[in-house]
mmCIF file of C-alpha atoms in Angstrom:
data_model
loop_
_atom_site.group_PDB
_atom_site.id
_atom_site.type_symbol
_atom_site.label_atom_id
_atom_site.label_comp_id
_atom_site.label_asym_id
_atom_site.label_seq_id
_atom_site.Cartn_x
_atom_site.Cartn_y
_atom_site.Cartn_z
ATOM 1 C CA MET A 1 -52.792 -51.480 -31.824
ATOM 2 C CA TYR A 2 -49.218 -51.032 -30.654
ATOM 3 C CA GLU A 3 -47.101 -48.116 -31.919
ATOM 4 C CA LEU A 4 -43.380 -48.259 -32.670
ATOM 5 C CA LEU A 5 -41.621 -45.006 -33.578
ATOM 6 C CA PHE A 6 -38.129 -44.381 -34.857
ATOM 7 C CA TRP A 7 -36.011 -41.305 -35.526
ATOM 8 C CA ASN A 8 -32.421 -40.140 -35.190
ATOM 9 C CA TYR A 9 -31.253 -36.981 -33.480
ATOM 10 C CA LEU A 10 -28.689 -34.781 -35.180
ATOM 11 C CA GLU A 11 -25.276 -35.029 -33.542
ATOM 12 C CA GLY A 12 -25.187 -33.138 -30.274
ATOM 13 C CA ILE A 13 -28.978 -32.717 -30.185
ATOM 14 C CA TYR A 14 -31.133 -34.393 -27.578
ATOM 15 C CA LEU A 15 -34.800 -33.434 -27.293
ATOM 16 C CA ASN A 16 -37.729 -34.417 -25.113
ATOM 17 C CA HIS A 17 -38.762 -37.764 -26.608
ATOM 18 C CA HIS A 18 -42.463 -37.405 -25.896
ATOM 19 C CA GLU A 19 -42.551 -33.957 -27.518
ATOM 20 C CA VAL A 20 -40.862 -35.416 -30.605
ATOM 21 C CA TYR A 21 -43.444 -38.213 -30.617
ATOM 22 C CA GLU A 22 -46.292 -35.678 -30.405
ATOM 23 C CA ALA A 23 -44.822 -33.692 -33.305
ATOM 24 C CA ILE A 24 -44.529 -36.863 -35.399
ATOM 25 C CA ILE A 25 -48.103 -37.998 -34.815
ATOM 26 C CA GLU A 26 -49.324 -34.458 -35.532
ATOM 27 C CA GLU A 27 -47.473 -34.881 -38.854
ATOM 28 C CA GLN A 28 -45.330 -31.778 -38.553
ATOM 29 C CA SER A 29 -43.443 -31.459 -41.805
ATOM 30 C CA GLU A 30 -40.014 -30.913 -40.258
ATOM 31 C CA ILE A 31 -38.737 -31.224 -36.720
ATOM 32 C CA ASP A 32 -35.617 -29.258 -35.846
ATOM 33 C CA GLY A 33 -32.943 -31.523 -34.413
ATOM 34 C CA LEU A 34 -33.842 -34.721 -36.283
ATOM 35 C CA GLU A 35 -31.886 -36.301 -39.127
ATOM 36 C CA VAL A 36 -33.386 -37.017 -42.526
ATOM 37 C CA LEU A 37 -33.703 -40.808 -42.857
ATOM 38 C CA PRO A 38 -33.141 -42.997 -45.943
ATOM 39 C CA ILE A 39 -36.854 -43.847 -46.004
ATOM 40 C CA GLN A 40 -36.931 -45.781 -49.288
ATOM 41 C CA VAL A 41 -33.872 -47.844 -48.324
ATOM 42 C CA ILE A 42 -35.501 -48.714 -44.998
ATOM 43 C CA LEU A 43 -38.792 -49.622 -46.691
ATOM 44 C CA ASN A 44 -36.927 -51.818 -49.188
ATOM 45 C CA ARG A 45 -35.282 -53.655 -46.286
ATOM 46 C CA ILE A 46 -38.656 -54.229 -44.618
ATOM 47 C CA ILE A 47 -40.103 -55.482 -47.906
ATOM 48 C CA LYS A 48 -37.218 -57.947 -48.242
ATOM 49 C CA VAL A 49 -37.535 -59.264 -44.679
ATOM 50 C CA PHE A 50 -41.321 -59.627 -44.888
ATOM 51 C CA LEU A 51 -41.501 -61.219 -48.350
ATOM 52 C CA LYS A 52 -43.685 -64.065 -47.042
ATOM 53 C CA TRP A 53 -46.272 -61.631 -45.696
ATOM 54 C CA GLU A 54 -49.088 -60.354 -47.897
ATOM 55 C CA LYS A 55 -48.433 -56.781 -48.958
ATOM 56 C CA VAL A 56 -51.906 -55.239 -48.611
ATOM 57 C CA ASP A 57 -50.795 -51.889 -50.049
ATOM 58 C CA ASP A 58 -47.516 -50.024 -50.444
ATOM 59 C CA ARG A 59 -47.227 -49.473 -46.667
ATOM 60 C CA SER A 60 -49.198 -52.362 -45.087
ATOM 61 C CA TRP A 61 -48.440 -56.045 -44.479
ATOM 62 C CA LYS A 62 -50.591 -58.919 -43.223
ATOM 63 C CA ASN A 63 -49.421 -62.286 -41.967
ATOM 64 C CA ASN A 64 -51.511 -64.900 -43.802
ATOM 65 C CA ASP A 65 -49.630 -67.752 -42.095
ATOM 66 C CA GLY A 66 -50.172 -66.502 -38.564
ATOM 67 C CA VAL A 67 -51.305 -63.502 -36.598
ATOM 68 C CA GLY A 68 -50.642 -59.844 -37.052
ATOM 69 C CA ALA A 69 -50.464 -56.998 -39.465
ATOM 70 C CA PHE A 70 -48.650 -53.687 -39.544
ATOM 71 C CA HIS A 71 -48.835 -50.354 -41.337
ATOM 72 C CA ILE A 72 -45.971 -47.909 -41.831
ATOM 73 C CA ARG A 73 -46.268 -44.133 -41.913
ATOM 74 C CA THR A 74 -43.248 -42.009 -42.680
ATOM 75 C CA THR A 75 -42.011 -38.471 -42.736
ATOM 76 C CA PRO A 76 -38.576 -37.590 -44.088
ATOM 77 C CA GLN A 77 -37.340 -37.782 -40.477
ATOM 78 C CA SER A 78 -39.331 -40.594 -38.900
ATOM 79 C CA ILE A 79 -40.945 -43.981 -39.260
ATOM 80 C CA LYS A 80 -44.081 -44.934 -37.334
ATOM 81 C CA ILE A 81 -45.198 -48.559 -37.405
ATOM 82 C CA ASP A 82 -48.700 -49.387 -36.226
ATOM 83 C CA CYS A 83 -48.883 -53.059 -35.231
ATOM 84 C CA TYR A 84 -52.223 -54.869 -35.116
ATOM 85 C CA GLY A 85 -52.248 -58.167 -33.206
ATOM 86 C CA THR A 86 -48.572 -58.523 -34.076
ATOM 87 C CA GLU A 87 -46.460 -60.949 -32.056
ATOM 88 C CA GLY A 88 -43.551 -59.659 -30.010
ATOM 89 C CA LYS A 89 -41.140 -61.613 -32.216
ATOM 90 C CA THR A 90 -42.354 -59.715 -35.276
ATOM 91 C CA MET A 91 -42.056 -56.373 -33.495
ATOM 92 C CA ASP A 92 -38.517 -57.364 -32.455
ATOM 93 C CA THR A 93 -37.716 -58.013 -36.125
ATOM 94 C CA LEU A 94 -38.950 -54.533 -37.049
ATOM 95 C CA VAL A 95 -36.903 -52.995 -34.235
ATOM 96 C CA ASN A 96 -33.812 -54.924 -35.404
ATOM 97 C CA ILE A 97 -34.282 -53.660 -38.956
ATOM 98 C CA MET A 98 -34.444 -50.098 -37.693
ATOM 99 C CA GLU A 99 -31.334 -50.674 -35.554
ATOM 100 C CA GLU A 100 -29.493 -51.491 -38.802
ATOM 101 C CA PHE A 101 -30.084 -47.822 -39.641
ATOM 102 C CA ASN A 102 -29.123 -46.648 -36.123
ATOM 103 C CA CYS A 103 -32.732 -45.680 -35.382
ATOM 104 C CA ALA A 104 -33.611 -46.265 -31.761
ATOM 105 C CA LEU A 105 -37.121 -47.308 -30.746
ATOM 106 C CA TYR A 106 -39.423 -44.928 -28.960
ATOM 107 C CA ASP A 107 -42.238 -46.864 -27.321
ATOM 108 C CA PRO A 108 -45.031 -44.389 -26.507
ATOM 109 C CA GLN A 109 -46.953 -47.009 -24.542
ATOM 110 C CA VAL A 110 -44.269 -47.056 -21.831
ATOM 111 C CA PRO A 111 -43.162 -44.175 -22.694
ATOM 112 C CA GLN A 112 -39.455 -44.780 -23.253
ATOM 113 C CA ARG A 113 -36.798 -44.368 -25.924
ATOM 114 C CA TYR A 114 -34.294 -47.191 -26.114
ATOM 115 C CA ASP A 115 -30.955 -45.642 -26.971
ATOM 116 C CA GLU A 116 -27.635 -45.044 -25.291
ATOM 117 C CA MET A 117 -28.795 -41.641 -24.015
ATOM 118 C CA ALA A 118 -32.134 -42.847 -22.632
ATOM 119 C CA GLU A 119 -33.302 -40.919 -19.603
#
């Protein structure tokens, strides 16, 4: 599994990325300093882009024409995508979708956040 996480900081706020990640995976209900995201709009965009993939449930997709699957977990302030055997090209597509909503990627495997204020 490979995790991709996305959130936006409120203007003028910049927190420790790994601490934000920990709070997200611990499913804290609200994290001070993060924006509320348009979750349903983002999910609708993902649904549109991945129309050819089998929708296993309301938050999971499987590629029947190739490799990979992914599952999305959300809070009002974040999106976490768990990728299973997913190709880099597919993960890039997910990252690009999130960039449309100005949500930078945090890659906990590295760990690094890819935004203009990255440390």
